[in-house]
Tab-separated table of C-alpha atoms in Angstrom:
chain	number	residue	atom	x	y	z
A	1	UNK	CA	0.000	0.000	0.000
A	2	UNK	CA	1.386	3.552	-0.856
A	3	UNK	CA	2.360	5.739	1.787
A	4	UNK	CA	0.043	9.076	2.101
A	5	UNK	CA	1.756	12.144	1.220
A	6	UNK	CA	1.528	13.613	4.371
A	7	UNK	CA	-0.493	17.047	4.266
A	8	UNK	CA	0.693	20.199	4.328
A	9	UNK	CA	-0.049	21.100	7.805
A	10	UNK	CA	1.900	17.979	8.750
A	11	UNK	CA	4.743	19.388	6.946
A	12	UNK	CA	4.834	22.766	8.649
A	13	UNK	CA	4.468	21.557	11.535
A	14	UNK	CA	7.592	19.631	10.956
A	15	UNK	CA	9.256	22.271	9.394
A	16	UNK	CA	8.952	24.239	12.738
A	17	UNK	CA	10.538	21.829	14.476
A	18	UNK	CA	13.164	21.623	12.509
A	19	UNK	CA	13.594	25.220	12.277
A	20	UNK	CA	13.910	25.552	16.453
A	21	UNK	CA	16.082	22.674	16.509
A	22	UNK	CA	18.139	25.097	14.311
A	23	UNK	CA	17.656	27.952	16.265
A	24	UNK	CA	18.733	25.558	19.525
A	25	UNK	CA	22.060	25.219	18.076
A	26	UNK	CA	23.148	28.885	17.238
A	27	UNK	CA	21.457	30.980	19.900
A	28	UNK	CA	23.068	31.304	23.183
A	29	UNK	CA	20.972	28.704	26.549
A	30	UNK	CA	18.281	30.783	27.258
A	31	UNK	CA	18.741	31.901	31.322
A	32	UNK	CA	16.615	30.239	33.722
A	33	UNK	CA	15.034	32.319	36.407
A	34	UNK	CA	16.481	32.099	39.817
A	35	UNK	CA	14.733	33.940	42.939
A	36	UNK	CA	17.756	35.656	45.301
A	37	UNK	CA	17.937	33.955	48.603
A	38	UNK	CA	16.367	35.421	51.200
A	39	UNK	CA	18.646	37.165	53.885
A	40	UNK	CA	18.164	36.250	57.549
A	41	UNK	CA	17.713	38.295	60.141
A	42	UNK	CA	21.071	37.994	61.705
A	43	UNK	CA	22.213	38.831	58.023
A	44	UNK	CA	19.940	42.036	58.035
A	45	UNK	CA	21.161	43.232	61.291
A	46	UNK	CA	25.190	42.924	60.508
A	47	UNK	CA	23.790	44.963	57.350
A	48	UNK	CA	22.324	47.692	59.709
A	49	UNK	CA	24.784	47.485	61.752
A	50	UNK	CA	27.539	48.460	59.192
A	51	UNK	CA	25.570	50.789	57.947
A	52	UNK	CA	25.012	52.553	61.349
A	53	UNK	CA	29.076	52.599	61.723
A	54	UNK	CA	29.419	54.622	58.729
A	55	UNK	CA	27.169	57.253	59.733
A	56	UNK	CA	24.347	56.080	57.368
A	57	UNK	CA	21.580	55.895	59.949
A	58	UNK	CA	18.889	56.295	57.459
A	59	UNK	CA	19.827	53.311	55.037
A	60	UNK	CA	20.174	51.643	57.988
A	61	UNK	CA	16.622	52.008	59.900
A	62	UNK	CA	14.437	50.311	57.517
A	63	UNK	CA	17.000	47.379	57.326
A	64	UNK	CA	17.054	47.080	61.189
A	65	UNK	CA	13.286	47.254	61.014
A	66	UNK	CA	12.636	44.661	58.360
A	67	UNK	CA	15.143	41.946	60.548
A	68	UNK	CA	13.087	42.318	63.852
A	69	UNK	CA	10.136	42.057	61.594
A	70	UNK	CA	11.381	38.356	60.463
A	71	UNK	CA	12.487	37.886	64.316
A	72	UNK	CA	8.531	38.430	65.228
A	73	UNK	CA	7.309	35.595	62.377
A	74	UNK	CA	10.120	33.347	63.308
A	75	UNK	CA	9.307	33.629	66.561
A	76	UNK	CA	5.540	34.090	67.147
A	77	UNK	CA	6.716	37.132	68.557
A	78	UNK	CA	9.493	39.309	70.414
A	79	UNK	CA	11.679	36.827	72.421
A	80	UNK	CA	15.716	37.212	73.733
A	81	UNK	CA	17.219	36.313	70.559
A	82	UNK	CA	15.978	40.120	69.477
A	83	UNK	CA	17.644	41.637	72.177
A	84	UNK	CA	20.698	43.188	69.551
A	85	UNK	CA	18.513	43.682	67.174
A	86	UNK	CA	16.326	45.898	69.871
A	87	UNK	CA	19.403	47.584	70.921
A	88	UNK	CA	20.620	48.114	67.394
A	89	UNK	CA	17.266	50.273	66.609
A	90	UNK	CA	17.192	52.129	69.494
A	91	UNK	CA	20.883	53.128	69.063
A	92	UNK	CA	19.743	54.279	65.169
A	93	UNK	CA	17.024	56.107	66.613
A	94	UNK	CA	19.396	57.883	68.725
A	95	UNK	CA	21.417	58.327	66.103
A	96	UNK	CA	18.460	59.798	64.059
A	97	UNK	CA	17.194	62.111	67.143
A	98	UNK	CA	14.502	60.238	67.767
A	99	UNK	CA	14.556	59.918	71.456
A	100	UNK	CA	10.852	58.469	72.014
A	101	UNK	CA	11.681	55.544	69.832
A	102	UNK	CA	14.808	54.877	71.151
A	103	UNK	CA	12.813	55.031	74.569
A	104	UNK	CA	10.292	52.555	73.515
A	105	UNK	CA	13.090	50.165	72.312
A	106	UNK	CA	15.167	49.722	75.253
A	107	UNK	CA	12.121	49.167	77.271
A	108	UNK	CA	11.219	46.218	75.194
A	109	UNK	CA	14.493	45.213	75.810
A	110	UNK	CA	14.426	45.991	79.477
A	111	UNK	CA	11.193	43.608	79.298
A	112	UNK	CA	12.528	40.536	77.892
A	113	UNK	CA	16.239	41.310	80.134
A	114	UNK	CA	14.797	42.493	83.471
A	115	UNK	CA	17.921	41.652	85.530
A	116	UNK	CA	20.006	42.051	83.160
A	117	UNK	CA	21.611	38.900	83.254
A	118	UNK	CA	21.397	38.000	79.671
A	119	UNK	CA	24.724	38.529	78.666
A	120	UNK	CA	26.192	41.370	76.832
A	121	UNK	CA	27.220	39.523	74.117
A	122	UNK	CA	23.453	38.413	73.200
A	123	UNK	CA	22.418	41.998	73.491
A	124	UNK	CA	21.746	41.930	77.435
A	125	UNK	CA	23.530	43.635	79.702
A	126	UNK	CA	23.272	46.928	81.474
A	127	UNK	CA	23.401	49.386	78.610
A	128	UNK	CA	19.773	49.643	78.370
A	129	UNK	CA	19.459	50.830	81.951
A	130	UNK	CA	22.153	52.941	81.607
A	131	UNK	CA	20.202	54.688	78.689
A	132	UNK	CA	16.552	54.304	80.369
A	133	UNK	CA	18.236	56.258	82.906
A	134	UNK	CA	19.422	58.951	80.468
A	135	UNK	CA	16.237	59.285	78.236
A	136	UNK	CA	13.989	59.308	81.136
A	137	UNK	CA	10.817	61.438	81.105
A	138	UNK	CA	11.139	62.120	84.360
A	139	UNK	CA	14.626	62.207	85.895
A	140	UNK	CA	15.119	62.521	89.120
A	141	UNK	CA	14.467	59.752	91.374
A	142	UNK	CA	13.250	57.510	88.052
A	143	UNK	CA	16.690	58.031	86.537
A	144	UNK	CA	18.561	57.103	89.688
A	145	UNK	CA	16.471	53.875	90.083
A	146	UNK	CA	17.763	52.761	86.544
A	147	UNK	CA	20.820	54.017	87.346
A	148	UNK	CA	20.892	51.395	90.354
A	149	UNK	CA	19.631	48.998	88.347
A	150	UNK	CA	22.874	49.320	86.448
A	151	UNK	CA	25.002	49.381	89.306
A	152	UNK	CA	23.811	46.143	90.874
A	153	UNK	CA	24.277	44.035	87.756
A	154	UNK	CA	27.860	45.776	87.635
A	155	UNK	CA	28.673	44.706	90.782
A	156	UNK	CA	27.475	41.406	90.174
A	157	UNK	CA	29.640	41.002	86.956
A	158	UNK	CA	33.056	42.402	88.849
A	159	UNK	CA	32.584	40.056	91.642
A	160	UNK	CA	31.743	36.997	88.922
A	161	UNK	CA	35.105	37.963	86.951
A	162	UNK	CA	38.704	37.125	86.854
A	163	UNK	CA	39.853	39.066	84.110
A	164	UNK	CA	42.345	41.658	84.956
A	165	UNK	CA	41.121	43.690	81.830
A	166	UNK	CA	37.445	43.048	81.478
A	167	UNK	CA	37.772	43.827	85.287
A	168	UNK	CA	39.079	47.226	85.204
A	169	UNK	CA	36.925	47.903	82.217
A	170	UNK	CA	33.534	46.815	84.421
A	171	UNK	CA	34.913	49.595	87.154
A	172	UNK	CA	35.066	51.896	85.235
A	173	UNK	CA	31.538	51.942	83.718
A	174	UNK	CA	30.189	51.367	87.685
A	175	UNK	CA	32.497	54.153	88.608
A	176	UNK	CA	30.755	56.640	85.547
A	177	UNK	CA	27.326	54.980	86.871
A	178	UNK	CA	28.038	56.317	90.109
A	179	UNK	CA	29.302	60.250	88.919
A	180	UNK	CA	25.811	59.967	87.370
A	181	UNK	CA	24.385	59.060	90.357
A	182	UNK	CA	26.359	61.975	91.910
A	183	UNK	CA	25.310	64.466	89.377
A	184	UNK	CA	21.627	63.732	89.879
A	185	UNK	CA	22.168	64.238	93.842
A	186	UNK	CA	23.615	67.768	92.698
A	187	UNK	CA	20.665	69.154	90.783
A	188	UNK	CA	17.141	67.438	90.093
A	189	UNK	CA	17.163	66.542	94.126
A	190	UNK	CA	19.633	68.968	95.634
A	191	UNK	CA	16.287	69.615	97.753
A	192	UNK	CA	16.824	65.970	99.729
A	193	UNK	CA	18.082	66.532	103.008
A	194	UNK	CA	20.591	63.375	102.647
A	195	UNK	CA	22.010	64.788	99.066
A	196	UNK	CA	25.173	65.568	100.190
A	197	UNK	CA	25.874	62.566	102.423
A	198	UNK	CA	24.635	60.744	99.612
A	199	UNK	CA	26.858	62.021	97.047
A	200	UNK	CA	29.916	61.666	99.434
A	201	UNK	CA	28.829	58.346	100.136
A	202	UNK	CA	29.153	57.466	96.038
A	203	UNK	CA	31.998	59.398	94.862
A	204	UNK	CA	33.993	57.421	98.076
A	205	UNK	CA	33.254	54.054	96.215
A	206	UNK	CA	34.221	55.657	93.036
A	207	UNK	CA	37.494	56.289	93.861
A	208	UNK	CA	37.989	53.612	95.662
A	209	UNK	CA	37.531	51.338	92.521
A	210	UNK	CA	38.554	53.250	89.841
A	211	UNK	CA	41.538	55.770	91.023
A	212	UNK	CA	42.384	57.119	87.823
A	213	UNK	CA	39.403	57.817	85.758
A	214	UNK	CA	39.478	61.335	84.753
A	215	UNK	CA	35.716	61.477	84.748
A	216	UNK	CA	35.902	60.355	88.337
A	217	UNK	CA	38.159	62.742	89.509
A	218	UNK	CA	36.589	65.504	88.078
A	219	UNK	CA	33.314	64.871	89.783
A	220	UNK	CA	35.403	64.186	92.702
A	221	UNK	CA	36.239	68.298	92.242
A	222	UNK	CA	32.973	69.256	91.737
A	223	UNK	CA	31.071	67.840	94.802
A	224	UNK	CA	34.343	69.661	96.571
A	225	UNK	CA	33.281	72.939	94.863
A	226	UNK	CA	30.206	72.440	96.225
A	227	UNK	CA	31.391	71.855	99.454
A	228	UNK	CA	33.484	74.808	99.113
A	229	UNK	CA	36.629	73.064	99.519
A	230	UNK	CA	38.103	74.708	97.068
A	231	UNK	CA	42.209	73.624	97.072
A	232	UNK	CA	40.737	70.172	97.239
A	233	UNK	CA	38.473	70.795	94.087
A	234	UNK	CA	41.874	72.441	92.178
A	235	UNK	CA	44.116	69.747	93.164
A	236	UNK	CA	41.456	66.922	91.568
A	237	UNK	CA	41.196	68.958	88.679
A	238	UNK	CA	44.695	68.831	88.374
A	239	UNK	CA	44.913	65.027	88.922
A	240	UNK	CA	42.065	64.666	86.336
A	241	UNK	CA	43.830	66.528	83.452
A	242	UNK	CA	47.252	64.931	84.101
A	243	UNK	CA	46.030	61.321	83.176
A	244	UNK	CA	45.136	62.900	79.862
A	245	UNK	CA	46.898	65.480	78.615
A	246	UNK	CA	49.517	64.892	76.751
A	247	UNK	CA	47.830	61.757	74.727
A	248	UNK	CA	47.268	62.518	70.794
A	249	UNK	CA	44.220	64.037	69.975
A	250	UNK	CA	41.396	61.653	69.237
A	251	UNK	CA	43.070	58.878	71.698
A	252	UNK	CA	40.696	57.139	73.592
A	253	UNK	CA	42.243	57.516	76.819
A	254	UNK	CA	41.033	60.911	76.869
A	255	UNK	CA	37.610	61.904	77.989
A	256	UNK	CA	34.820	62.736	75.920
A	257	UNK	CA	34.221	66.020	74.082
A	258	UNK	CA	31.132	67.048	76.517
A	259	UNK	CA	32.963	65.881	79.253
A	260	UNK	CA	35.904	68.225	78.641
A	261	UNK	CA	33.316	71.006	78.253
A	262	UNK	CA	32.203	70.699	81.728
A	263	UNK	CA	36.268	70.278	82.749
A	264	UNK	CA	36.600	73.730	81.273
A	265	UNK	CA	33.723	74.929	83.147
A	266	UNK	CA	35.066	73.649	86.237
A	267	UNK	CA	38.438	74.991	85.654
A	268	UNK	CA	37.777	78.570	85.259
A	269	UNK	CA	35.495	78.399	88.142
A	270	UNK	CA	38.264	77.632	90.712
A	271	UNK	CA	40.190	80.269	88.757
A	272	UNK	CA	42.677	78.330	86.664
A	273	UNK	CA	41.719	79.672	83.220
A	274	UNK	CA	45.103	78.806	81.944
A	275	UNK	CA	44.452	75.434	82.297
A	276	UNK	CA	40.679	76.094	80.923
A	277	UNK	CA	42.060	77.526	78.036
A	278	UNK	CA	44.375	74.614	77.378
A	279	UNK	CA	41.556	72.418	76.974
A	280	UNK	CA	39.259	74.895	75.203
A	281	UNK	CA	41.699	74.997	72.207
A	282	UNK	CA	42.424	71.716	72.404
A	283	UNK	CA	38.486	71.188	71.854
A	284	UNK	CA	38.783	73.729	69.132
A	285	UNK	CA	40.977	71.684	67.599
A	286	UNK	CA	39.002	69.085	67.261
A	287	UNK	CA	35.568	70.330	66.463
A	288	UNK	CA	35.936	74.056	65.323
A	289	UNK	CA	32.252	74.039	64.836
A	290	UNK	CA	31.298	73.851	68.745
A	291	UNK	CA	29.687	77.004	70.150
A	292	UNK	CA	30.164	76.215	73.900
A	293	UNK	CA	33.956	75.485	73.086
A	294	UNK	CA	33.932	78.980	71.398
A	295	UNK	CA	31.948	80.943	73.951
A	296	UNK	CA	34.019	79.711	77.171
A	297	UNK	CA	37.496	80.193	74.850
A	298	UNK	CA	36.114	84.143	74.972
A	299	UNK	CA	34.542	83.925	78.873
A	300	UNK	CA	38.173	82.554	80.100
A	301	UNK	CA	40.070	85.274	77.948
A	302	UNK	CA	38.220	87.771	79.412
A	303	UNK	CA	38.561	86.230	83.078
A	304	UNK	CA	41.993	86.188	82.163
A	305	UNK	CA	41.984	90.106	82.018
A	306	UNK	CA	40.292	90.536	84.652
A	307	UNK	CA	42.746	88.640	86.619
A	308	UNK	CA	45.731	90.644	84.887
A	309	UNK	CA	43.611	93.762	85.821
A	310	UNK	CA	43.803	92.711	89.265
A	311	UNK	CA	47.079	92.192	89.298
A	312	UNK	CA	48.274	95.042	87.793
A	313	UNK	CA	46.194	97.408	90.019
A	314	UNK	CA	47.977	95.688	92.984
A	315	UNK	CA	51.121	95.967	91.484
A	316	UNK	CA	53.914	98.264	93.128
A	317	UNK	CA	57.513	96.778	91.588
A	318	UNK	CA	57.990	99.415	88.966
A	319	UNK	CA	57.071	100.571	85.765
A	320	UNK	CA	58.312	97.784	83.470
A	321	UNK	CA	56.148	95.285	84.990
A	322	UNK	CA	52.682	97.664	84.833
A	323	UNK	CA	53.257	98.499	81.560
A	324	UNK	CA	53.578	94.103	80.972
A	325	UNK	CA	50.883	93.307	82.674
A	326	UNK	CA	48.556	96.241	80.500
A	327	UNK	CA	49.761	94.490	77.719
A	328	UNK	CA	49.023	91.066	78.797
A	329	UNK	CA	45.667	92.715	79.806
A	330	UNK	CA	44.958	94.163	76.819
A	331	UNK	CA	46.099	90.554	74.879
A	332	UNK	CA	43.556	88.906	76.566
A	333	UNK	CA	40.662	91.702	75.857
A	334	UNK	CA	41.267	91.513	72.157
A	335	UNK	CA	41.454	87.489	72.098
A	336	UNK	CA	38.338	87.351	74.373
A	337	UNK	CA	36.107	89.124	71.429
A	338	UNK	CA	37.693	86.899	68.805
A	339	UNK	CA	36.708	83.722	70.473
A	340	UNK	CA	33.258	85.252	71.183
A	341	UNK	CA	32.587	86.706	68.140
A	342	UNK	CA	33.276	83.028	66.451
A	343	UNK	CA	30.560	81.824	68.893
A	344	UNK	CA	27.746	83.878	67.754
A	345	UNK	CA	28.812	83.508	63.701
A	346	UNK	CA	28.616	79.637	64.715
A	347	UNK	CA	25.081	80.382	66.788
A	348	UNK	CA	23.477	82.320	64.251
A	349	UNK	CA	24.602	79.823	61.307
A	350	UNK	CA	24.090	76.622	63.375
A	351	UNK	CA	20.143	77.770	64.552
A	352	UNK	CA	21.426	77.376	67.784
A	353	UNK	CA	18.665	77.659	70.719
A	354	UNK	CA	20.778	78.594	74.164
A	355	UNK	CA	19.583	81.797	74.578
A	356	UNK	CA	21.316	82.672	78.356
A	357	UNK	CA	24.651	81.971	75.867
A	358	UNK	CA	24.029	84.118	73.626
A	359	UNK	CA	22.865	86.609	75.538
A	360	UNK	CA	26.181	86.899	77.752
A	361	UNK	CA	28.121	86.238	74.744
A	362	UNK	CA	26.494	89.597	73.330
A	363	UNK	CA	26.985	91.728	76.797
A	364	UNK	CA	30.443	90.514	77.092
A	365	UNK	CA	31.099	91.805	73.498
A	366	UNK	CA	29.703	94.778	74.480
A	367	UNK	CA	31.682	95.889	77.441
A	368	UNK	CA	34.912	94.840	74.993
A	369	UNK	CA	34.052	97.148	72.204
A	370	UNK	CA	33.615	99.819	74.976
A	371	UNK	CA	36.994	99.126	76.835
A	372	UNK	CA	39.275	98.271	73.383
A	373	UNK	CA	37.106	100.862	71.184
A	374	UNK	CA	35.025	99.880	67.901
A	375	UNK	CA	34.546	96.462	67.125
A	376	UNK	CA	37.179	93.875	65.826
A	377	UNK	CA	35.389	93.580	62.964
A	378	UNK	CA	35.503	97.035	61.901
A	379	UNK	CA	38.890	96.970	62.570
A	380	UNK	CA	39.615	93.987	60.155
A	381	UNK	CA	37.609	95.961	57.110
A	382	UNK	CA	39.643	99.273	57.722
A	383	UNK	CA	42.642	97.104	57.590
A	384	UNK	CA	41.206	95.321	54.167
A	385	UNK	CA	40.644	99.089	53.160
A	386	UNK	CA	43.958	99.809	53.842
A	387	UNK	CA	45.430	97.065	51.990
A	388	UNK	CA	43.311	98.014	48.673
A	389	UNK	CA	44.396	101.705	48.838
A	390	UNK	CA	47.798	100.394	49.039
A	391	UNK	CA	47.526	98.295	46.029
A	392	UNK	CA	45.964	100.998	43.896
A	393	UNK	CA	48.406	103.252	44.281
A	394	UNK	CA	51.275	100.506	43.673
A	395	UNK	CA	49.395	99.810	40.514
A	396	UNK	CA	49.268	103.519	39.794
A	397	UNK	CA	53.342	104.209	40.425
A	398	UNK	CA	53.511	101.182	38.042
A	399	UNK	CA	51.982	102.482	35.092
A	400	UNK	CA	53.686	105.555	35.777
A	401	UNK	CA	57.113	103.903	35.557
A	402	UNK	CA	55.996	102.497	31.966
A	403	UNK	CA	54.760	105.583	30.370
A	404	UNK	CA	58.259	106.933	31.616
């Protein structure tokens, strides 16, 4: 029987397939579609986290958000294993100036760590009282209660450790706990009869266990001050500054930048503004942009006159020496309203909202202007004047030289 000529739909069809067989063997394999593995929260976090270091709090908030997000699903909700990634938004938050967040973060971290006995490597710890006690709403006796909070797990983790290092690192921080403690005593309830024992009581224990913390021994001088033990207060200050000072800027040994604000402020109230001034353009240095750093740099200069002033009314060893220390007083006028000028050029460009400093910045400007006559800023564009007139007429001798 003959075979039937197949029809010519059959033969299309096969001609198709022949045709993408073809096609198979000169185009490139076709990519397959592959889904990107999904990070895990731990993965998120370290992503935050990096993100956070680099000053890139922004990027890193929604990251931190989505990994405690996972943590709830995983977990049918909020359990320990969230702790760092608790602490991780609330210190983006902080980062970000949002303080009620931050808040509301450590407390849910408070809640699953009550005791704090988590440790700190799985995000538990005693930071989170030590900021509850910071960023509370109502200071005072609240923020000493999370202060002691703090303190008792401290103590707990000193007396559980052998470490030589970690030791002396733990002392510290209950030490700082304590000067917070201290500092609390000293304004928000100065009213409690027992304050001062209080605070004596405290800053005993913090020298006792950490001798040579500069942020110890400067509270050390200022519950003195209060106590109007004054040589006491100057030799602490001392003591403070000399575990510091001559480290390289930026090393860690040194005290923070705020802290070193209230040094200076401490300094030039027991009247060693040389000293003050040390650490006021060291802080300078550092951050030119700080208006506190620039306003006290002009308050000590001008205490510094003051002082000279004093000195040189008192003064009865001849002429050479009066007409050194008007210099010297003069000096010290002139660099006064050059540091406090910079402070209100920084205040007014920086929105800056401390009225009471800008107010005495202004009045001590004032009385300079009055005793060194005009302002130094007039002075500086009658000097730029000066300096154009002079170049005109060089340029003018000039041309006359060539048409000569």
């Amino acid at each position: 029987m003959a075979k039937l000529k197949p029809s010519r739909k059959d033969q299309s069809a096969r001609q198709k397939r022949g045709n993408r067989k073809d096609l198979d063997r000169v185009l490139p394999d076709r990519p397959t579609h592959r889904t990107t593995p999904k990070e895990s929260a731990d993965e998120l976090a370290a992503k935050a986290s990096a993100l956070l270091q680099t000053s890139q709090a922004d990027e890193a908030l929604p990251i931190a958000l989505k990994a405690l997000k996972q943590l709830k699903k995983e977990d049918d909700g909020l359990r320990t294993n969230s702790l760092p990634t608790l602490n991780l938004l609330a210190e983006i938050n902080l980062e970000l100036g949002n303080v009620d967040e931050a808040r509301e973060y450590f407390s849910h971290a408070f809640q699953l760590d009550p005791d704090g006995l988590i440790p700190e490597s799985q995000g538990g710890g005693v930071e989170k009282f030590l900021w509850l006690a910071q960023l509370s709403e109502d200071g005072g006796n609240d923020s000493v209660a999370w202060f002691q909070k703090a303190i008792t797990v401290l103590r707990i983790e000193i007396s559980s450790t052998s470490e030589s290092a970690l030791k002396v690192q733990r002392n510290r921080k209950l030490a700082a706990a304590l000067c917070s403690v201290i500092e609390i005593y000293m304004t928000d309830l100065s009213w409690e009869p027992d304050a001062e024992s209080r605070c004596e009581s405290l800053i005993t224990e913090a020298i006792l266990i950490a001798p040579e913390s500069p942020e110890t021994l400067q509270t050390l001088a200022n519950v003195r001050i209060s106590q109007e033990r004054i040589d006491e207060a100057k030799k602490a200050l001392a003591d403070s500054m000399a575990l510091w000072k001559e480290l390289p800027s930026g090393d860690e040994g040194a005290p923070d930048f705020p802290t070193r604000i209230s040094l200076a402020r401490l300094l030039m109230e027991v009247g060693m503004e040389k000293d003050a001034m040390e650490v006021l353009e060291r802080l300078t240095e550092e951050d030119d942009t700080s208006v506190e750093a620039w306003y006290l740099g002009g308050w000590c200069a001008y205490l510094t006159a003051e002082r000279s002033q004093s000195v040189s009314k008192s003064a009865t060893n001849g002429s050479g020496t009066k007409v050194a220390q008007d210099s010297e007083y003069e000096a010290s006028l002139m660099s006064s309203r050059d540091w406090l000028q910079n402070s209100l050029r920084l205040y007014e460009s920086q929105d800056y909202e401390d009225l009471r400093l800008r107010d005495h910045a202004a009045e001590l400007i004032h009385d300079l202007d009055a005793q060194l006559g005009g302002t130094n800023e007039e002075e500086e564009e009658e000097e730029e004047d000066a300096a154009e007139d002079d170049n005109w007429e060089s340029d003018l001798e000039d041309e006359d030289q060539e048409m000569t």
